[in-house]
XYZ file of C-alpha atoms in Angstrom:
766
model
C 28.452 -6.356 35.434
C 27.080 -2.994 34.412
C 25.148 -1.627 31.489
C 25.520 1.700 29.707
C 22.016 2.772 28.647
C 20.263 5.591 26.797
C 17.117 6.597 28.644
C 13.960 7.069 26.587
C 13.735 10.832 27.063
C 14.101 13.279 24.197
C 15.623 16.023 26.380
C 19.005 17.338 25.382
C 20.429 17.724 28.908
C 19.928 13.963 29.576
C 21.312 12.929 26.166
C 24.158 10.841 27.551
C 24.997 7.309 28.727
C 23.918 6.312 32.186
C 25.371 3.350 34.137
C 23.169 0.728 35.836
C 24.108 -2.412 37.799
C 22.935 -5.637 36.126
C 21.257 -7.940 38.709
C 22.687 -11.490 38.812
C 19.473 -12.928 37.303
C 20.002 -10.921 34.092
C 23.776 -11.027 33.666
C 23.820 -13.992 31.260
C 20.766 -12.735 29.311
C 21.318 -9.053 28.879
C 22.938 -7.885 25.596
C 23.474 -4.567 23.771
C 20.365 -3.621 21.710
C 17.845 -4.860 24.299
C 15.312 -2.680 26.080
C 15.139 -2.518 29.867
C 13.226 -0.586 32.519
C 15.182 1.553 34.950
C 14.495 3.993 37.793
C 15.388 7.447 36.406
C 14.668 10.511 38.568
C 12.133 8.411 40.529
C 10.357 7.416 37.383
C 10.129 4.038 35.647
C 11.584 4.679 32.217
C 12.471 2.436 29.291
C 16.146 2.512 28.336
C 18.210 1.068 25.496
C 21.218 -0.988 26.433
C 24.247 0.312 24.498
C 27.158 -1.515 26.032
C 27.974 -4.092 28.781
C 30.949 -3.273 31.006
C 32.652 -5.056 33.935
C 33.198 -2.073 36.255
C 31.669 1.317 36.857
C 32.134 4.204 39.323
C 28.891 5.855 38.301
C 26.229 3.144 38.840
C 24.131 3.520 41.934
C 20.893 1.837 40.786
C 20.109 -1.469 39.189
C 18.112 -2.465 36.123
C 14.537 -3.307 37.238
C 13.533 -5.711 34.532
C 13.937 -6.578 30.837
C 11.447 -5.845 28.040
C 13.095 -8.166 25.447
C 14.321 -11.726 25.287
C 16.763 -10.936 22.492
C 18.231 -7.641 21.143
C 15.853 -5.669 18.968
C 18.686 -3.388 17.692
C 21.898 -4.464 16.011
C 25.257 -2.841 16.770
C 25.140 -1.231 13.320
C 21.717 0.276 14.012
C 23.061 1.707 17.265
C 26.026 3.231 15.438
C 23.744 4.652 12.818
C 21.538 6.225 15.570
C 24.618 8.045 16.937
C 25.341 9.534 13.502
C 21.679 10.505 12.970
C 21.555 12.206 16.396
C 24.877 13.971 15.849
C 24.073 15.340 12.390
C 20.543 16.400 13.257
C 21.538 17.899 16.643
C 18.946 15.799 18.360
C 19.024 13.203 21.142
C 19.982 9.555 20.582
C 16.554 8.621 22.000
C 14.917 10.695 19.233
C 17.112 9.025 16.612
C 16.180 5.525 17.881
C 12.485 6.433 17.828
C 12.857 7.392 14.196
C 14.474 4.103 13.304
C 12.127 1.643 15.040
C 8.661 0.514 13.868
C 5.906 1.831 16.118
C 5.184 -1.581 17.519
C 8.641 -1.561 19.145
C 8.107 1.825 20.818
C 6.876 1.874 24.415
C 3.940 3.795 25.811
C 3.736 4.912 29.440
C 0.655 3.661 31.195
C -0.674 5.151 34.449
C -0.640 2.404 37.081
C -0.466 2.043 40.855
C 2.683 0.521 42.286
C 1.941 -1.635 45.332
C 4.221 -0.500 48.185
C 2.649 -2.311 51.143
C 0.629 -5.285 49.869
C -0.011 -6.632 53.412
C -2.138 -3.495 54.177
C -4.451 -4.045 51.189
C -7.753 -5.925 51.422
C -8.656 -8.935 49.275
C -10.357 -6.812 46.592
C -7.103 -5.094 45.654
C -4.894 -8.137 46.185
C -6.929 -10.043 43.522
C -6.178 -7.254 41.010
C -2.366 -7.184 41.582
C -0.304 -8.159 38.512
C 3.471 -8.222 38.913
C 3.323 -5.719 41.748
C 1.041 -3.211 40.033
C -2.670 -2.287 39.878
C -4.273 -1.029 36.673
C -6.518 1.966 37.225
C -8.857 0.704 34.529
C -9.625 -2.410 36.532
C -10.575 -0.612 39.720
C -14.265 0.132 40.260
C -15.172 3.840 39.973
C -16.777 3.887 43.411
C -13.338 3.055 44.896
C -11.720 6.353 43.777
C -11.751 8.047 47.180
C -10.476 4.884 48.865
C -7.623 4.745 46.403
C -6.768 8.356 47.104
C -6.477 7.477 50.801
C -4.233 4.504 50.027
C -1.958 6.821 48.028
C -1.819 9.341 50.889
C -0.827 6.525 53.268
C 1.881 5.450 50.799
C 0.400 1.995 50.458
C 0.015 2.650 46.697
C 2.114 4.886 44.534
C 0.893 6.317 41.169
C 3.541 5.937 38.439
C 3.838 5.725 34.684
C 4.969 2.258 33.696
C 6.622 1.541 30.326
C 4.474 -0.832 28.285
C 5.761 -2.609 25.212
C 3.512 -3.124 22.251
C 5.747 -5.587 20.334
C 3.187 -8.416 19.912
C 2.645 -10.170 16.562
C -0.699 -10.831 15.090
C -1.239 -14.596 15.493
C -2.969 -16.808 12.929
C -4.068 -20.434 13.153
C -2.070 -23.203 11.475
C -4.003 -26.480 11.284
C -2.456 -29.963 10.986
C -3.673 -33.558 11.439
C -3.652 -35.052 14.901
C -5.876 -38.132 14.259
C -6.953 -39.311 10.755
C -9.730 -41.702 11.931
C -12.730 -39.554 11.058
C -16.051 -40.871 9.875
C -18.099 -38.613 7.603
C -17.265 -37.768 3.968
C -16.870 -34.021 4.648
C -14.592 -34.660 7.614
C -12.444 -36.915 5.433
C -12.233 -34.210 2.779
C -10.841 -31.802 5.376
C -8.350 -34.331 6.737
C -7.236 -35.051 3.166
C -6.758 -31.323 2.534
C -4.558 -31.157 5.680
C -1.943 -33.640 4.466
C 0.229 -30.517 4.563
C -0.258 -28.030 7.456
C -2.624 -25.326 6.257
C -3.783 -21.956 7.542
C -7.298 -21.852 8.949
C -8.108 -18.773 6.829
C -7.042 -20.728 3.690
C -9.543 -23.513 4.487
C -12.277 -20.979 5.036
C -11.406 -19.190 1.752
C -11.794 -22.633 0.008
C -15.320 -22.933 1.531
C -14.707 -25.763 3.928
C -17.350 -25.731 6.710
C -16.461 -23.683 9.718
C -18.622 -25.807 12.010
C -17.007 -29.117 10.871
C -13.497 -27.655 11.328
C -14.371 -26.489 14.833
C -15.850 -29.893 15.704
C -12.711 -31.667 14.467
C -10.563 -29.360 16.615
C -12.687 -29.863 19.727
C -12.650 -33.660 19.214
C -8.846 -33.648 18.900
C -8.687 -34.698 15.250
C -7.000 -31.433 14.198
C -4.136 -29.689 15.967
C -4.120 -25.872 16.152
C -0.930 -23.926 16.355
C -0.749 -20.112 16.671
C 2.010 -18.718 14.457
C 3.150 -15.300 13.388
C 1.108 -13.815 10.650
C 2.505 -14.409 7.159
C 3.050 -11.659 4.586
C 2.080 -11.741 0.947
C 3.302 -9.275 -1.634
C 0.001 -8.104 -3.008
C 0.994 -6.241 -6.209
C -1.619 -4.106 -7.867
C 0.483 -3.333 -10.888
C 1.586 -5.953 -13.472
C 4.229 -5.950 -16.229
C 5.051 -8.597 -18.789
C 8.165 -10.704 -18.612
C 10.832 -9.759 -21.167
C 14.114 -11.467 -22.000
C 17.008 -9.369 -20.723
C 19.917 -8.901 -23.176
C 22.632 -6.613 -21.895
C 24.729 -4.499 -24.239
C 28.447 -3.922 -23.701
C 28.014 -0.617 -21.870
C 25.538 -2.174 -19.440
C 27.864 -5.174 -18.855
C 30.775 -2.862 -18.191
C 28.752 -0.880 -15.623
C 27.928 -4.104 -13.766
C 31.510 -5.375 -13.902
C 32.879 -2.112 -12.450
C 30.965 -2.535 -9.169
C 32.956 -4.208 -6.366
C 30.896 -6.186 -3.887
C 33.781 -6.426 -1.390
C 34.165 -2.768 -0.445
C 32.246 0.350 0.461
C 32.169 2.545 -2.565
C 29.725 4.975 -4.116
C 28.661 4.671 -7.780
C 26.443 6.872 -9.950
C 24.479 4.871 -12.543
C 23.149 7.379 -15.055
C 21.889 7.581 -18.633
C 18.996 8.899 -20.711
C 15.486 7.530 -20.448
C 15.266 3.922 -21.715
C 19.089 3.442 -21.443
C 18.492 0.371 -19.201
C 19.341 1.693 -15.742
C 16.727 -0.518 -14.049
C 17.951 -3.626 -15.935
C 21.521 -2.906 -14.852
C 20.774 -2.509 -11.130
C 18.585 -5.576 -11.127
C 21.567 -7.517 -12.523
C 23.599 -6.053 -9.670
C 20.967 -7.372 -7.255
C 21.462 -10.863 -8.788
C 25.211 -10.638 -8.171
C 24.686 -9.628 -4.553
C 22.315 -12.568 -4.000
C 24.907 -14.920 -5.539
C 27.224 -13.830 -2.723
C 24.396 -14.794 -0.251
C 23.902 -11.154 0.716
C 20.829 -9.025 1.490
C 19.853 -6.179 -0.783
C 18.170 -2.872 0.001
C 16.437 -1.009 -2.859
C 15.141 2.438 -1.881
C 12.709 4.522 -3.885
C 11.736 8.128 -3.003
C 8.005 7.731 -2.943
C 5.565 4.931 -2.079
C 3.831 5.493 -5.443
C 6.918 4.074 -7.212
C 6.904 0.838 -5.220
C 4.228 -0.982 -7.307
C 6.233 -0.587 -10.564
C 9.641 -1.488 -9.027
C 8.126 -4.396 -7.076
C 6.510 -5.812 -10.238
C 9.960 -5.822 -11.887
C 11.532 -7.475 -8.826
C 8.806 -10.132 -8.694
C 9.330 -10.959 -12.394
C 12.953 -11.937 -11.685
C 13.074 -12.972 -8.067
C 9.535 -14.278 -7.437
C 8.378 -13.555 -3.903
C 11.731 -13.527 -2.112
C 11.357 -9.810 -1.220
C 9.459 -7.542 1.129
C 7.896 -4.079 0.649
C 8.516 -1.649 3.544
C 6.661 1.674 3.376
C 3.946 3.674 5.028
C 1.361 1.618 3.139
C 2.243 -1.464 5.189
C 0.357 -2.135 8.439
C 2.260 -1.703 11.718
C 1.891 -5.459 12.404
C 3.438 -6.330 9.019
C 6.270 -3.846 9.601
C 7.099 -5.692 12.842
C 7.118 -9.061 11.021
C 9.374 -7.667 8.251
C 11.641 -6.169 10.881
C 12.050 -9.616 12.436
C 12.489 -11.349 9.062
C 15.309 -8.958 8.094
C 16.989 -9.337 11.506
C 16.929 -13.106 11.181
C 18.238 -13.006 7.578
C 15.014 -14.768 6.406
C 14.393 -12.339 3.561
C 16.961 -11.279 0.960
C 15.480 -8.193 -0.797
C 13.738 -5.197 0.704
C 12.054 -2.620 -1.530
C 11.046 0.488 0.469
C 11.012 4.191 1.095
C 13.658 5.911 3.188
C 12.785 4.347 6.578
C 13.732 0.956 5.149
C 17.329 2.047 5.670
C 16.863 1.634 9.409
C 15.919 -2.113 9.246
C 18.209 -4.531 11.196
C 20.108 -6.026 8.209
C 22.402 -8.892 9.129
C 24.334 -9.365 5.909
C 23.722 -6.401 3.646
C 25.639 -6.649 0.360
C 24.139 -3.878 -1.828
C 22.244 -0.566 -1.401
C 20.508 0.919 -4.426
C 18.948 4.421 -4.263
C 16.620 4.784 -7.260
C 15.759 8.325 -8.533
C 18.651 9.527 -6.342
C 17.991 13.167 -7.286
C 14.564 13.171 -5.650
C 14.143 15.619 -2.747
C 11.860 13.163 -0.911
C 15.103 11.636 0.375
C 15.360 14.755 2.610
C 13.796 14.299 6.038
C 12.055 17.632 6.577
C 10.877 16.972 10.161
C 13.029 16.222 13.179
C 15.415 14.513 13.195
C 16.667 16.100 9.965
C 18.822 13.943 7.595
C 19.483 13.218 3.965
C 19.196 9.534 3.091
C 22.253 9.486 0.815
C 24.516 10.492 3.748
C 23.190 7.870 6.099
C 23.138 5.207 3.348
C 26.859 5.831 2.713
C 27.581 5.367 6.448
C 25.668 2.120 6.441
C 27.499 0.945 3.322
C 30.798 1.617 5.126
C 29.660 -0.475 8.110
C 28.764 -3.467 5.853
C 31.674 -2.825 3.399
C 29.188 -2.963 0.485
C 28.597 -0.846 -2.599
C 26.096 2.052 -2.672
C 24.605 2.735 -6.153
C 22.835 6.014 -6.918
C 20.531 5.655 -9.942
C 19.266 8.703 -11.768
C 19.130 10.267 -15.208
C 19.506 13.741 -13.637
C 22.068 13.661 -10.824
C 22.368 16.715 -8.580
C 25.021 19.271 -9.409
C 26.836 18.295 -6.243
C 26.823 14.610 -7.081
C 27.966 15.297 -10.612
C 30.807 17.413 -9.176
C 31.772 14.554 -6.860
C 32.143 12.258 -9.854
C 34.546 14.779 -11.431
C 36.591 14.743 -8.199
C 36.633 10.900 -8.153
C 34.614 10.659 -4.930
C 31.874 8.746 -6.761
C 32.521 6.428 -9.687
C 30.507 7.252 -12.820
C 28.680 4.439 -14.614
C 27.223 6.059 -17.723
C 24.947 4.115 -20.074
C 24.438 4.626 -23.813
C 21.403 6.368 -25.294
C 19.276 3.551 -26.757
C 16.328 5.604 -28.024
C 15.312 5.000 -31.654
C 13.731 8.473 -31.877
C 14.808 11.423 -29.821
C 11.925 13.738 -28.900
C 11.494 17.010 -30.688
C 11.627 19.546 -27.790
C 10.300 23.019 -28.424
C 9.989 26.145 -26.263
C 6.760 28.040 -26.797
C 6.817 31.772 -26.033
C 3.574 32.558 -24.198
C 4.193 36.323 -24.732
C 3.811 35.717 -28.496
C 0.562 33.841 -27.824
C -0.881 37.036 -26.290
C 0.223 39.028 -29.389
C -1.681 36.442 -31.447
C -4.795 37.118 -29.369
C -4.647 33.808 -27.470
C -5.159 34.336 -23.703
C -5.788 30.691 -22.961
C -3.445 28.724 -20.686
C -2.972 26.399 -23.642
C -0.852 27.625 -26.566
C -2.230 27.233 -30.074
C 0.563 24.755 -30.927
C -0.278 22.623 -27.909
C -3.939 22.535 -28.849
C -3.058 21.388 -32.372
C -0.668 18.713 -31.082
C -3.206 17.316 -28.651
C -5.715 17.087 -31.511
C -3.133 15.073 -33.524
C -2.464 12.776 -30.567
C -6.195 12.069 -30.117
C -6.679 11.516 -33.860
C -3.784 8.938 -33.957
C -5.094 7.253 -30.746
C -1.830 7.969 -28.987
C -1.503 9.535 -25.496
C -0.284 12.726 -23.849
C 1.177 13.697 -20.527
C 0.725 17.286 -19.273
C 2.637 18.661 -16.327
C 1.164 21.488 -14.197
C 3.201 21.572 -11.036
C 0.765 23.679 -9.052
C -2.097 22.174 -7.023
C -5.484 23.834 -6.686
C -7.437 26.092 -9.021
C -5.518 29.314 -8.515
C -2.427 30.367 -6.508
C -4.250 33.229 -4.802
C -7.407 35.314 -4.740
C -7.368 39.124 -5.116
C -10.033 41.756 -4.588
C -10.566 43.855 -7.758
C -11.879 46.691 -5.657
C -9.163 47.252 -3.041
C -6.341 45.013 -4.331
C -6.231 43.007 -1.096
C -5.080 39.345 -1.331
C -6.804 36.779 0.851
C -4.043 35.790 3.251
C -3.520 33.364 6.114
C -4.250 34.974 9.517
C -1.450 32.915 11.073
C 1.543 33.135 8.746
C 0.483 35.826 6.197
C 0.908 33.623 3.132
C -1.505 33.979 0.228
C -4.306 31.368 0.456
C -4.544 28.977 -2.509
C -7.977 28.492 -4.083
C -9.402 24.936 -4.451
C -12.522 25.127 -6.586
C -13.577 21.467 -6.274
C -13.804 21.827 -2.482
C -14.665 25.570 -2.524
C -11.953 26.337 0.027
C -8.987 28.670 0.443
C -5.968 26.881 1.976
C -2.585 27.927 3.388
C 0.374 25.804 2.274
C 2.413 27.005 5.159
C 0.328 25.998 8.186
C -2.647 24.241 6.512
C -5.192 26.823 7.654
C -8.459 26.543 5.683
C -11.581 28.602 5.225
C -14.516 28.619 2.819
C -14.094 30.607 -0.420
C -16.275 33.699 -0.769
C -16.553 36.432 -3.417
C -16.725 38.894 -0.501
C -13.443 40.503 0.230
C -12.415 40.083 3.844
C -10.799 43.585 3.757
C -13.407 45.849 2.111
C -16.476 43.591 2.140
C -17.060 44.125 -1.594
C -18.052 41.099 -3.767
C -15.000 41.552 -5.938
C -12.731 38.614 -5.177
C -11.245 37.087 -8.239
C -8.849 34.066 -8.656
C -5.462 35.006 -10.090
C -3.222 32.618 -12.046
C -3.995 28.947 -12.457
C -3.299 25.487 -11.072
C -4.025 21.958 -12.070
C -7.773 22.148 -11.398
C -8.171 25.092 -13.811
C -5.933 23.344 -16.370
C -8.238 20.317 -16.203
C -11.313 22.522 -16.638
C -9.790 24.206 -19.759
C -8.728 20.882 -21.316
C -12.155 19.294 -20.738
C -13.868 22.314 -22.358
C -11.422 22.278 -25.285
C -11.396 18.505 -25.902
C -14.876 17.409 -24.850
C -14.668 13.813 -25.973
C -11.155 13.154 -24.677
C -10.657 10.897 -21.618
C -8.658 13.193 -19.345
C -7.614 12.128 -15.818
C -5.802 14.093 -13.056
C -2.912 12.402 -11.303
C -2.022 14.274 -8.108
C -0.783 13.032 -4.719
C -3.587 14.562 -2.780
C -6.156 12.769 -4.909
C -4.693 9.209 -4.629
C -5.073 8.625 -0.887
C -7.288 5.567 -1.400
C -5.282 2.308 -1.587
C -4.951 1.061 -5.173
C -6.198 4.313 -6.817
C -2.710 5.214 -8.098
C -2.130 1.733 -9.543
C -5.592 1.819 -11.188
C -4.792 5.089 -12.973
C -1.435 3.665 -14.212
C -3.042 0.462 -15.354
C -5.854 2.351 -17.139
C -3.293 4.586 -18.888
C -1.184 1.587 -19.832
C -4.287 -0.164 -21.232
C -5.282 2.895 -23.367
C -8.345 3.817 -21.275
C -7.007 7.365 -20.718
C -6.038 9.798 -23.527
C -4.468 12.622 -21.513
C -2.904 12.293 -18.106
C -2.664 15.634 -16.333
C -0.487 15.749 -13.255
C 1.819 17.547 -10.825
C 5.423 16.426 -10.271
C 4.231 12.853 -9.711
C 4.253 12.639 -13.514
C 8.043 12.650 -13.451
C 8.232 9.341 -11.530
C 9.760 6.972 -14.092
C 6.784 6.243 -16.297
C 7.326 3.806 -19.140
C 4.407 3.971 -21.520
C 5.183 3.254 -25.133
C 2.092 4.944 -26.576
C 2.905 8.419 -25.173
C 3.853 10.715 -28.070
C 3.381 14.152 -26.432
C 4.586 15.747 -23.191
C 3.622 19.293 -22.399
C 4.940 21.431 -19.531
C 2.768 24.397 -18.447
C 3.925 27.144 -16.075
C 7.512 26.266 -16.883
C 8.907 29.474 -15.344
C 7.458 29.133 -11.892
C 10.021 26.648 -10.518
C 12.883 28.827 -11.665
C 11.634 31.484 -9.271
C 11.426 29.437 -6.046
C 13.367 30.700 -3.032
C 16.384 28.415 -3.178
C 19.829 28.252 -4.764
C 18.677 24.839 -6.048
C 15.855 26.360 -8.162
C 17.671 25.791 -11.472
C 18.673 22.198 -10.540
C 15.124 21.227 -9.349
C 13.596 22.664 -12.528
C 16.036 20.864 -14.802
C 15.514 17.582 -12.977
C 11.728 17.703 -12.880
C 11.301 18.654 -16.520
C 14.014 16.251 -17.759
C 12.347 13.355 -15.862
C 8.931 14.269 -17.254
C 10.257 14.507 -20.830
C 11.961 11.176 -20.172
C 8.559 9.531 -20.274
C 8.943 9.702 -24.062
C 10.737 6.415 -24.503
C 11.656 6.851 -28.183
C 9.890 3.870 -29.786
C 7.639 6.205 -31.729
C 8.108 9.804 -32.928
C 7.537 12.124 -29.959
C 7.370 15.778 -29.074
C 7.759 17.858 -25.902
C 6.350 21.381 -25.674
C 7.545 23.698 -22.926
C 5.366 26.820 -22.437
C 7.432 29.688 -21.079
C 7.715 33.460 -20.754
C 11.551 33.288 -20.773
C 12.833 31.423 -23.873
C 16.394 32.569 -23.300
C 16.855 30.977 -19.835
C 19.861 28.590 -19.944
C 17.987 25.875 -18.033
C 15.218 25.715 -20.593
C 17.679 25.807 -23.517
C 19.632 22.957 -21.927
C 16.362 21.030 -21.776
C 15.524 21.888 -25.386
C 18.903 20.563 -26.580
C 19.033 17.686 -24.057
C 22.427 19.020 -23.131
C 23.267 17.809 -19.582
C 26.856 19.029 -19.888
C 25.792 22.576 -20.741
C 23.418 22.681 -17.801
C 25.998 21.428 -15.274
C 28.775 23.686 -16.583
C 26.576 26.782 -16.457
C 25.134 25.966 -13.052
C 28.560 25.270 -11.569
C 29.820 28.631 -12.870
C 26.870 30.370 -11.230
C 27.346 28.524 -7.900
C 31.075 29.306 -7.861
C 30.443 32.952 -8.480
C 27.819 33.164 -5.701
C 29.746 30.883 -3.376
C 27.057 28.204 -3.082
C 27.624 24.425 -2.579
C 29.644 22.452 -3.749
C 31.992 25.463 -3.228
C 30.846 26.213 0.327
C 29.062 24.659 3.316
C 25.597 25.802 4.348
C 23.241 25.346 7.285
C 19.962 26.820 8.343
C 19.414 27.939 11.930
C 15.794 28.493 12.940
C 14.607 30.037 16.175
C 11.038 29.665 17.365
C 9.194 31.485 20.074
C 5.746 32.538 21.178
C 6.531 36.266 20.853
C 7.194 37.469 17.299
C 9.395 40.503 18.039
C 11.294 38.834 20.850
C 12.045 35.815 18.672
C 13.336 37.991 15.838
C 15.507 40.017 18.217
C 17.040 36.959 19.897
C 17.981 35.522 16.518
C 19.468 38.863 15.409
C 21.589 38.850 18.595
C 22.850 35.328 17.832
C 23.775 36.526 14.311
C 25.628 39.547 15.673
C 27.798 37.399 17.994
C 28.504 34.914 15.175
C 29.704 37.605 12.773
C 31.811 39.240 15.559
C 33.745 36.025 16.359
C 33.660 34.340 12.890
C 34.778 36.713 10.140
C 34.844 33.882 7.583
C 31.133 33.346 7.787
C 28.475 34.844 5.543
C 25.119 35.065 7.306
C 21.863 35.803 5.539
C 18.857 36.975 7.554
C 17.069 36.903 9.982
C 14.072 36.466 7.787
C 10.737 34.738 8.083
C 10.985 30.981 7.964
C 8.886 29.135 5.323
C 6.127 28.639 7.944
C 6.636 31.829 10.004
C 3.828 30.812 12.308
C 2.801 27.237 13.082
C 1.465 25.428 16.128
C 1.398 28.667 18.116
C 5.127 29.433 17.453
C 6.772 32.140 15.376
C 9.749 30.938 13.250
C 12.655 33.026 12.025
C 15.785 31.795 10.312
C 19.321 32.692 9.346
C 21.383 30.953 6.644
C 25.028 30.344 7.521
C 27.444 30.014 4.629
C 31.019 28.863 5.421
C 34.172 28.065 3.382
C 34.805 24.395 2.642
C 37.746 24.242 5.080
C 35.767 25.753 7.908
C 34.665 23.351 10.638
C 30.964 24.190 10.473
C 29.982 21.118 12.548
C 31.995 22.337 15.514
C 30.315 25.760 15.331
C 26.847 24.196 15.028
C 27.532 21.883 18.007
C 28.586 24.881 20.047
C 25.401 26.771 19.087
C 23.266 23.714 19.868
C 24.784 23.358 23.362
C 24.725 27.088 24.184
C 21.142 27.684 22.990
C 19.514 24.328 23.709
C 16.919 26.002 25.912
C 16.098 28.609 23.255
C 14.018 26.427 20.946
C 16.755 26.481 18.357
C 16.589 24.147 15.304
C 19.696 23.414 13.159
C 19.297 21.873 9.708
C 22.245 20.889 7.415
C 20.006 19.399 4.824
C 17.249 21.934 4.115
C 16.573 22.227 0.388
C 15.020 25.716 0.712
C 18.400 27.268 1.521
């Protein structure tokens, strides 16, 4: 018997299956999905078993030992890893590392392999464990002696794979003998009629000393078990009776739970999208299936989890970066053993070892957090569709603002549209405010006169307002009024953003920071002045204008402390905050009935970002933010702009999705952008700036020469340009729909794998 394995090395020229002989002692135990240790190029390396075969002409070494008793990876996970590796042009080992919780990754510990035990003295023999000596256990004064033993080949220094997959154990107490004497002992025994956790008894103030005495005297039995998980929700919502209308019922009825198919569930704010997909979850559970509900950001988990808990109690798990590594391992095991039916998580939850998946729901499916921006690159919606095909289950995209490409796919019949009715009692009055006219009126404030008046009305009526300023910091850049120089990053040349609260200038490309100074770094004159504004300056202006108002900033960088995000939401829900000022986090599906005003400042800035998706991203963000106005009271949205005629802003003003999609599709077709073409970004990195640029230019020249159908933009500076001591340059490849761009990219990846080339099919800055 032989095993095909993937060795745990993220090197492209070893990204293939290797054959190893399975020793007789392992032949009945070894299965695909298990980890083993093999000798690879005279190193002990962990490897993943992919397949068991009966014969092999390639195997010349045997598997050394097993790391697992049972498979840690399912066949479907292995298949998904191949797709991830192929589409990101990375190794399968890299893909598997992305998929596994850190507790299931191995580390390589420096140890001494014992070659000739009979030549060691008793000191060393007493330290031997399974044929190895740990360096940490050898006395420091033995170092020269150890070096001699290595020279004589009695010991051999190696790196040994070490698994970290151990669960945190907790004590479960139960009765062993009831015949205790004292009153307090009897109270504890009575409490233990049902097996109880030790920590539960301590939390209930039972004496630690008495418990320990009962254990030592054999009255109480102690069993070490895997730590349990509780869904500690910091956000609460009230139970409401769910009554479905006909449109909602029809949407649910259209979903087939016996086949892999994509659905787009869409509708205006408050149309009942969440209610509908929760009813779909019920149906999947009725078929005894598992359900995966994915959200784009961990900040959305509290609200979604509270809704899940209301209906399904605690029969679900949360899987995100907020969860400890030990809990992730427990959840991984629970999902693999089909012990838990619902998982709510961020994108890495897709890689859990589901056994019987019956429904995948991707909430806020338009969100660009579903893009993986670090290696291995992927888009969640693509991998989710592949997983749904493996399980033959439906995949439901949920969003009020689907991407242009997804909307186009519904027109082609590739995705089935489930559109809900608009249930709002009052549609918001949406108004575009021309900031050029504000200047003519003598108002140079970042707040228009109309916005100031409307905030006053909101405060007087004891209602609430949301204000979007999608720019962090105090000012986008700092310029010298004497020489005109802009304070830039010494590494990547980008303008440094000013943060007044920390008194720093920071680069958003490479994260370089330095203290702010009025002294210009170019001419040494004290003439530096902040230009433009961000959320910090907006907060300062609002506080100075509305001194008694309770104004709070909601920004991702400020809510790093656990529970701080939930506290702000609860305070806003409870009326303890009058004005909530935030960046794009404000668009994340808020549902506050007392909000009567939404304002969008700096509305033009997103329309100018370097991407063919600029219009789409702007429309989605502003639509989602305005969607916070749920329509139970009369509401208003004010959009401050310098370009009132822009079709995106007018589509927003009229709440005309059709107009936006039609105009944007016309624009994309004219400029040959997706969905009418295929695109990829090819990035080259190197330590020498000019050489890196020239090498990429040479690659472009050869591509154009041999592929006349291609349009290639660049080379130009990558978004980072310089990071981690590398220069980055990029070209954008645009190909016709019928062109096999994957074949071309695979060729480039193989030909230039030593050139530090990065290929990305999913970059949203294209």
